[in-house]
Short mmCIF file of C-alpha atoms in Angstrom, two decimals:
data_model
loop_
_atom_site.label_atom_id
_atom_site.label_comp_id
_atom_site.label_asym_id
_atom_site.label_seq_id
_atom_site.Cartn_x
_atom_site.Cartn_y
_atom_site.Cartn_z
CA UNK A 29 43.41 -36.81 -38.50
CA UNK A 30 40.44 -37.24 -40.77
CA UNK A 31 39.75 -38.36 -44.06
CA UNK A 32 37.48 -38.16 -47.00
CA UNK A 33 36.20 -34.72 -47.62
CA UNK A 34 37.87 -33.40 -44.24
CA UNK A 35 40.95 -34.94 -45.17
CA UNK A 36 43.55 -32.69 -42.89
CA UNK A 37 41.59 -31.70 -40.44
CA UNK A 38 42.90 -32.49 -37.01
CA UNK A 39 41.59 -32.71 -33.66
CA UNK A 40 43.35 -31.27 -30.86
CA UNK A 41 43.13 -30.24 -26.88
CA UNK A 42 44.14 -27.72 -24.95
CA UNK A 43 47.44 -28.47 -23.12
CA UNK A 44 46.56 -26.13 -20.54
CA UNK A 45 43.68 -25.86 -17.83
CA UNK A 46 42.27 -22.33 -18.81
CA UNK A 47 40.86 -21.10 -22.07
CA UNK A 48 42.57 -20.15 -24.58
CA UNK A 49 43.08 -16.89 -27.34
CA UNK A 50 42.58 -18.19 -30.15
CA UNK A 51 45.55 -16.56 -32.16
CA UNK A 52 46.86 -19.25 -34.44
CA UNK A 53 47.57 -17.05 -37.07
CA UNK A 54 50.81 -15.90 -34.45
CA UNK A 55 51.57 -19.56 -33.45
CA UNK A 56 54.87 -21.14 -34.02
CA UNK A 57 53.63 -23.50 -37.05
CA UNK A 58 54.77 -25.38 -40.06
CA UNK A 59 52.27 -26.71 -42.72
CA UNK A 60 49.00 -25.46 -40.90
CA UNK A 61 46.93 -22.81 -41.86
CA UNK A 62 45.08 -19.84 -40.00
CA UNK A 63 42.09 -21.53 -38.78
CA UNK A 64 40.53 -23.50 -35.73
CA UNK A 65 36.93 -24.62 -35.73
CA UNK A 66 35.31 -25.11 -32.01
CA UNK A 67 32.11 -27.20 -31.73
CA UNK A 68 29.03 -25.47 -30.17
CA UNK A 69 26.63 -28.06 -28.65
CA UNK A 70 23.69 -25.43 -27.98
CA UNK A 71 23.97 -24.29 -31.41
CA UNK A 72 24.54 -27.53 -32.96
CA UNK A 73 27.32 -25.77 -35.21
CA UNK A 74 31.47 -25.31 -35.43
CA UNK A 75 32.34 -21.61 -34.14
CA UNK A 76 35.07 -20.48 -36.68
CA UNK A 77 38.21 -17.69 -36.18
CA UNK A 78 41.00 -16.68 -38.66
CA UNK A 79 43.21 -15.31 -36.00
CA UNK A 80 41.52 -11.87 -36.33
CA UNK A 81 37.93 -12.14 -36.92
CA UNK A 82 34.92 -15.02 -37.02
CA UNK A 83 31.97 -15.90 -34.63
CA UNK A 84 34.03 -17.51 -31.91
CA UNK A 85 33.24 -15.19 -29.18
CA UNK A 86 36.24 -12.82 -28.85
CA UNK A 87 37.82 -15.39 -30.13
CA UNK A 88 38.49 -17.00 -27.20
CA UNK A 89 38.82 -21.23 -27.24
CA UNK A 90 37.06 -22.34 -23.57
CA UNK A 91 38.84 -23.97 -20.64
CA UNK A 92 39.35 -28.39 -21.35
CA UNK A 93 37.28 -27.75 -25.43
CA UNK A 94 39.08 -29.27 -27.93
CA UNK A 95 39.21 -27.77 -31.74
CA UNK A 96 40.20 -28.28 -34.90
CA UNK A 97 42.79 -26.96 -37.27
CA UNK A 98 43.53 -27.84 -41.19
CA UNK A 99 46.68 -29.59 -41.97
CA UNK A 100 48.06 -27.89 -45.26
CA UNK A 101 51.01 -29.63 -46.17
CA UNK A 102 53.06 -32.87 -45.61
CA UNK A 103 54.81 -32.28 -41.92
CA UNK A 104 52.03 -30.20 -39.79
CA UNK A 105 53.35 -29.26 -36.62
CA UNK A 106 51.77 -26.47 -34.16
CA UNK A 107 52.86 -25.24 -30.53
CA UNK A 108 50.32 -22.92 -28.42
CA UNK A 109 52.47 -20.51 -26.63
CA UNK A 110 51.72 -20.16 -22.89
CA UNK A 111 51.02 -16.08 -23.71
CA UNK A 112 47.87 -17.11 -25.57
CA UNK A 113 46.19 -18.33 -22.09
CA UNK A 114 43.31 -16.44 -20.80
CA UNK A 115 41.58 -16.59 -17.48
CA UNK A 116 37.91 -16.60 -17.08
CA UNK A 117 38.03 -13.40 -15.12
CA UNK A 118 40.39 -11.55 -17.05
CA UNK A 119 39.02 -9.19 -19.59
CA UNK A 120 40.17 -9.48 -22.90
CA UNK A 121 40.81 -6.91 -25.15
CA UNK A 122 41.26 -6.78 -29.23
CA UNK A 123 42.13 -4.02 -31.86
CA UNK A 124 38.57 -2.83 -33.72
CA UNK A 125 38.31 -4.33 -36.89
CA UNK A 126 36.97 -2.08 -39.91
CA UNK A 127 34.62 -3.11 -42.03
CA UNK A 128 33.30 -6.88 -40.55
CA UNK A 129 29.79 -8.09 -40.74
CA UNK A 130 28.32 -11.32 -38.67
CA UNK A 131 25.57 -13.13 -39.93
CA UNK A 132 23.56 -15.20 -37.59
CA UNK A 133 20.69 -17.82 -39.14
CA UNK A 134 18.22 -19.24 -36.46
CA UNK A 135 15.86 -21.58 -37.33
CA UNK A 136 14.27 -22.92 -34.21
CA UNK A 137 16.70 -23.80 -31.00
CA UNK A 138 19.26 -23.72 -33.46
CA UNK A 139 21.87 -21.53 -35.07
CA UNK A 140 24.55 -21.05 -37.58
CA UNK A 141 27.19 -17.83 -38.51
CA UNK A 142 29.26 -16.21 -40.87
CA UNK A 143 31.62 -13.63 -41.05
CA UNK A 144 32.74 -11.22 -43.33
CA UNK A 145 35.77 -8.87 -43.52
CA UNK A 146 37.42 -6.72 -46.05
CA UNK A 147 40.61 -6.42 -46.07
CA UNK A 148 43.10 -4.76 -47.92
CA UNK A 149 46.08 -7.19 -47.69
CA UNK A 150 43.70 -10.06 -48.86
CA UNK A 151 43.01 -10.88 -52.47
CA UNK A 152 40.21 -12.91 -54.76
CA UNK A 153 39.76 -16.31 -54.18
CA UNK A 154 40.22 -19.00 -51.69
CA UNK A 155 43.07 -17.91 -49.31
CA UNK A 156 43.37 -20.85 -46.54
CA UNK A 157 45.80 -18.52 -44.56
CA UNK A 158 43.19 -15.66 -44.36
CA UNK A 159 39.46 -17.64 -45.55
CA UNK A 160 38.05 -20.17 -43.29
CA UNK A 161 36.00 -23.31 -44.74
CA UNK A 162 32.53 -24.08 -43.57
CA UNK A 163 32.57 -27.09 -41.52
CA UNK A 164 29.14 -28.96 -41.18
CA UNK A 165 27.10 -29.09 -37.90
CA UNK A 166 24.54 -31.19 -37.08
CA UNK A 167 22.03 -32.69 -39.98
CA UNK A 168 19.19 -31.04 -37.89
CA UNK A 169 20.70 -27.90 -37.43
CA UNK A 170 20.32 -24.86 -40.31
CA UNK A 171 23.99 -24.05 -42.10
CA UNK A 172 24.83 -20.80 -43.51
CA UNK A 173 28.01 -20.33 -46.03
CA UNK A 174 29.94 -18.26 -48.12
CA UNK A 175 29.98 -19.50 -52.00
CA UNK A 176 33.40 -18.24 -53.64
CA UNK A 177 33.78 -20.08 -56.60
CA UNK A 178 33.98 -23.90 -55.74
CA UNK A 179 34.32 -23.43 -52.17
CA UNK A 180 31.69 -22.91 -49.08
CA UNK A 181 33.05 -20.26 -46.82
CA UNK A 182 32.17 -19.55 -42.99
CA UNK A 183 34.89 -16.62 -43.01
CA UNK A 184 35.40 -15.15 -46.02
CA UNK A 185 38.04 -12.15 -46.28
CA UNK A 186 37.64 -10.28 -49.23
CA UNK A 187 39.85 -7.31 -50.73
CA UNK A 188 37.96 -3.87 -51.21
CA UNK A 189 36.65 -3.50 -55.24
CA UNK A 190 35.81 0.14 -56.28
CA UNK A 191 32.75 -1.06 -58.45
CA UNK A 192 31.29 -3.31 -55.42
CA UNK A 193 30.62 -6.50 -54.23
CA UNK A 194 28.28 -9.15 -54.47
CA UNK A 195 28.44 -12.02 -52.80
CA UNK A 196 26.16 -15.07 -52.68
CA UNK A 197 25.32 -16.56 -49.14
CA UNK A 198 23.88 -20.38 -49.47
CA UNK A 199 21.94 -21.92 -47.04
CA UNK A 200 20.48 -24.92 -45.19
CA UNK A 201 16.97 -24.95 -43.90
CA UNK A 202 16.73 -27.95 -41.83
CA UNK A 203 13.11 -28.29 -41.81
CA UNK A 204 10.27 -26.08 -43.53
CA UNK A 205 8.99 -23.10 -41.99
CA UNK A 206 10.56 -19.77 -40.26
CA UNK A 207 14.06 -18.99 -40.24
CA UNK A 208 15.99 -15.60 -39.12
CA UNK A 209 18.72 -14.02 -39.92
CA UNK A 210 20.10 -11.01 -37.59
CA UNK A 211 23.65 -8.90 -38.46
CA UNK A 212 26.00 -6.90 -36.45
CA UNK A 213 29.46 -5.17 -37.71
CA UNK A 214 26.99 -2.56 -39.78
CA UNK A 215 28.69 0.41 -37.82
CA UNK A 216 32.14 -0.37 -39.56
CA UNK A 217 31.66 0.13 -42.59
CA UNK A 218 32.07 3.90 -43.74
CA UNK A 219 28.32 5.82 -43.73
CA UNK A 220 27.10 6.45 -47.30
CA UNK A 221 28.25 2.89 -48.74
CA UNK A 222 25.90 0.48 -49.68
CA UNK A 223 25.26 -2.85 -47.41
CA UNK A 224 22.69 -4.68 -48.54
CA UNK A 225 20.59 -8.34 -48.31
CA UNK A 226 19.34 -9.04 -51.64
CA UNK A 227 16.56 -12.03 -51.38
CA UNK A 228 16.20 -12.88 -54.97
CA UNK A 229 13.31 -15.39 -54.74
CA UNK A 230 11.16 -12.73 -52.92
CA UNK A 231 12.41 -9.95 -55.13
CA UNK A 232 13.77 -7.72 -52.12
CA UNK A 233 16.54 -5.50 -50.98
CA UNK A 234 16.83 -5.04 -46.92
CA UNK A 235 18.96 -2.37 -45.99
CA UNK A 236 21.01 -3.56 -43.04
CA UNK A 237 21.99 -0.31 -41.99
CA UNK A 238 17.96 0.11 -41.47
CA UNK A 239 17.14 -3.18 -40.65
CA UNK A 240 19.17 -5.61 -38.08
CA UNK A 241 16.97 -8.82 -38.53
CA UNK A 242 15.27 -10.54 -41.78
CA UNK A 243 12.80 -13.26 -41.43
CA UNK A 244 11.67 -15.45 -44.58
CA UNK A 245 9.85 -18.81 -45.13
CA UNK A 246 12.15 -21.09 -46.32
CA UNK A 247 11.79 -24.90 -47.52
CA UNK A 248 13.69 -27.87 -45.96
CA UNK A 249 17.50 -28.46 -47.84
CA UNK A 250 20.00 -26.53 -49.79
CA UNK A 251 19.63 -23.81 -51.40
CA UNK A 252 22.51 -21.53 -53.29
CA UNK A 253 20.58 -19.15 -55.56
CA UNK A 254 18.35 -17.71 -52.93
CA UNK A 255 20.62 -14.92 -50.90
CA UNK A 256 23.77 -12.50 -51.49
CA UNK A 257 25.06 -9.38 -49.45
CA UNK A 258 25.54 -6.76 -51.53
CA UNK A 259 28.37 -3.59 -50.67
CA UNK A 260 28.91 -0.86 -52.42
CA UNK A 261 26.74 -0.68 -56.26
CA UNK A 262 28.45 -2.59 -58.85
CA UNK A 263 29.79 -0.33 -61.89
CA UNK A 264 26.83 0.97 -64.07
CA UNK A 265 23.87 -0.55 -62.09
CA UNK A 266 20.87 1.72 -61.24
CA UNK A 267 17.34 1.03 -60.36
CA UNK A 268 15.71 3.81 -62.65
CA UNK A 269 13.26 2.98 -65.55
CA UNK A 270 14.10 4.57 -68.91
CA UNK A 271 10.85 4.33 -70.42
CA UNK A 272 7.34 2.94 -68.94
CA UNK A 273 7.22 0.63 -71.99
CA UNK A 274 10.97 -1.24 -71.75
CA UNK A 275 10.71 -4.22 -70.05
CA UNK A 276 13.38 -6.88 -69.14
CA UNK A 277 12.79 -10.31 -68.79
CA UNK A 278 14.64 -13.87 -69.43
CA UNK A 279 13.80 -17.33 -70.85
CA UNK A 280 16.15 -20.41 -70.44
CA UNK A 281 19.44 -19.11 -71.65
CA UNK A 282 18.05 -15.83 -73.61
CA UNK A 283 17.12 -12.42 -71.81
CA UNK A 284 14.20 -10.86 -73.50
CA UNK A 285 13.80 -6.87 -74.41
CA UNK A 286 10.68 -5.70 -75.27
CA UNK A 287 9.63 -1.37 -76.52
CA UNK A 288 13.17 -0.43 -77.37
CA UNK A 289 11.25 1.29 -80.35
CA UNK A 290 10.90 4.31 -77.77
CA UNK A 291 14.61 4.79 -77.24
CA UNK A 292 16.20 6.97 -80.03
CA UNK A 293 20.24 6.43 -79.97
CA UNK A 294 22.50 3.64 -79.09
CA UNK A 295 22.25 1.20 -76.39
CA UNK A 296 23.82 -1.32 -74.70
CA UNK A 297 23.23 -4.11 -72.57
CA UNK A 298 25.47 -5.28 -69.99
CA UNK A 299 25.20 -8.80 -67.93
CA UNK A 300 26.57 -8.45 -64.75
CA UNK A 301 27.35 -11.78 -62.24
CA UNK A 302 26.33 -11.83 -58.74
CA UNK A 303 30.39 -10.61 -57.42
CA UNK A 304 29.76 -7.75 -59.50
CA UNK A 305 31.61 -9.02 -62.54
CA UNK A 306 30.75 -8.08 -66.27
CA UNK A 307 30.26 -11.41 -67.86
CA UNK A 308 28.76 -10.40 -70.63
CA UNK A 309 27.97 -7.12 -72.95
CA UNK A 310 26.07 -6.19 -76.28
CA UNK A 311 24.57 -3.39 -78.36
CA UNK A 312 20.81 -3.77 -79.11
CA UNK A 313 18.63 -2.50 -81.15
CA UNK A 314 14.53 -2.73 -82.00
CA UNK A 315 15.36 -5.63 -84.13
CA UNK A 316 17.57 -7.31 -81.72
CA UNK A 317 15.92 -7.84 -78.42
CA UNK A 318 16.75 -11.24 -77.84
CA UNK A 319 20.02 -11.86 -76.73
CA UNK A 320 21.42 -15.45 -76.22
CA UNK A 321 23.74 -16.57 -73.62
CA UNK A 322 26.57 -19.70 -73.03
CA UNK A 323 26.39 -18.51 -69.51
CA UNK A 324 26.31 -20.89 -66.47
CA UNK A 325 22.54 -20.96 -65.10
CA UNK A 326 22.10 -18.74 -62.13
CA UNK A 327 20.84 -14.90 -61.11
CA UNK A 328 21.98 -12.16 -63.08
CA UNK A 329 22.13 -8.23 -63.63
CA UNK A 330 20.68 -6.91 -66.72
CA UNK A 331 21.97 -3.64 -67.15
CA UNK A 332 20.24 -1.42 -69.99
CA UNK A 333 22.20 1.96 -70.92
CA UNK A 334 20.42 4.42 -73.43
CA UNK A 335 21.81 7.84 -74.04
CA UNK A 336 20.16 9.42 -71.11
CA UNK A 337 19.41 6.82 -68.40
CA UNK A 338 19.56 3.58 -67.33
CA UNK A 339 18.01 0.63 -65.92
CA UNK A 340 18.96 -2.66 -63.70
CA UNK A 341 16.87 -6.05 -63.09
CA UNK A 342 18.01 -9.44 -61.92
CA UNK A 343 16.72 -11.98 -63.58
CA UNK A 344 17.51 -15.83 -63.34
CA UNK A 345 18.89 -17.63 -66.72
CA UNK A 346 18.86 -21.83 -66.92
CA UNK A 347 22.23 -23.21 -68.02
CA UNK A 348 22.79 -24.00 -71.87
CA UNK A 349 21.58 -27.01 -73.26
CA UNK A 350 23.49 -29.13 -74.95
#
């Protein structure tokens, strides 16, 4: 059992001499939760599965490879039925999931995944029966993540939201230079909706249903503000311009409006966070185009309504002074 921040997190081996399915989430278990973590030498990074989905190839635990699970309460106990053993030759077959994307990051030799699944029995938030947490590879091996709220995610099951999602990937470069990311799972989400990489810091939306591979410069450490996937258009975001001479821009904790003299009628502005959330919302005029915020410093979506159009930007605020 381990301690410190991995406090409940247990080791354990395979009782028996051929690989397992990885199936906890139908294991006779008390206090433990739906997750096992498998280490991956050539990749220098934990493989994760919920039961139903994650990067562990067909979620299948290898022959003598010991894993971990999560203790979640005061008297964990697991048993691995016999049913869940597999045999290298046997093929092994699973019920399609809908709507799951993988995320691979390479930089160099070395790799690290996430998953993503929606799900319509799952809810908001951390859910340890259904949400796996990242566990940390090696230090010289990249690590990609999930950020929901004050956790770091490598499966992260979310529940479908009419006005879209956004949701903010965080990553590792281990050193400075090229990285990659390639996704798979495209084909299961419905055609006509929306699946998106949004690289803030190079201003730039991939279209994964177009593109299968993104490659960027990054600089060695972490970095949290840089990335999000983004499905389906959150409520009352467009990308049209109302007029040539409106521009949107921020400083510190204020977002800046500039030529709102050309708009005749009301309008509003709406601040939108990166899940897709409106966080914060406000009629403007000519003589008010600077808007403060007590916001938390991070990317935004400026959303500018007039009476006939409007108009989206991200922009980046710096948290309040105080």
């Amino acid at each position: 059992c381990t301690e410190g921040d991995y406090e409940g997190f247990n080791l354990i081996g395979n009782p028996f001499s051929s690989a397992l399915n990885a199936e906890i989430d139908t294991w006779s278990k008390q206090d433990v939760g739906n997750a096992v973590w498998v280490w991956d030498g050539e990749a220098g990074n934990y493989k994760s599965w919920n039961g139903s989905v994650g990067n562990l190839e067909n979620g299948i635990i290898p022959a003598m490879q010991g894993f971990f699970v999560q203790a979640m309460g005061p008297a964990p106990s697991l048993t691995i039925p016999t049913s869940s053993r597999i045999h290298d030759t046997q093929v092994f077959y699973k019920e399609e999931v809908q709507k799951i994307l993988h995320i691979t990051l390479f930089q160099g030799t070395l790799n690290d995944g996430v998953t993503l699944s929606i799900n319509d029995s799952s809810f908001a938030g951390y859910d340890p029966f259904q949400d796996v947490l990242k566990f940390y590879g090696a230090p010289h091996a990249p690590q990609l993540f999930w950020i929901e709220e004050d956790s770091y995610l490598s499966i992260n099951v979310c529940p479908p939201k009419v006005s879209g999602l956004i949701l903010p990937l965080g990553f590792i470069a281990c050193d400075n230079g090229l990285c990659r990311m390639q996704f798979s799972g495209q084909e299961s989400f419905p055609d006509g909706e929306d699946l998106f990489l949004e690289d803030y810091q190079e201003n730039q939306s991939i279209n994964l249903r177009k593109e299968a591979e993104y490659k960027f410069q990054a600089e060695e450490g972490f970095n949290a503000s840089r990335f999000a996937i983004r499905i389906g258009r959150p409520a009352g975001i467009s990308g049209r311009l109302p007029h040539p001479l409106i521009s949107i821009s921020a400083c510190q904790n204020r977002v800046i409006l500039s030529g709102l003299e050309a708009i005749e009628g009301v309008i509003s502005l709406k601040l939108y966070d990166l899940k897709g959330d409106l966080v914060q919302a406000e009629q403007v005029t000519e003589t008010r185009q600077v808007i403060e915020t007590n916001l938390p410093g991070g990317i935004y979506i400026v959303t500018l309504i007039t009476p006939n159009d409007l108009f989206s930007k991200k922009i980046h605020l710096e948290p309040t002074s105080h």
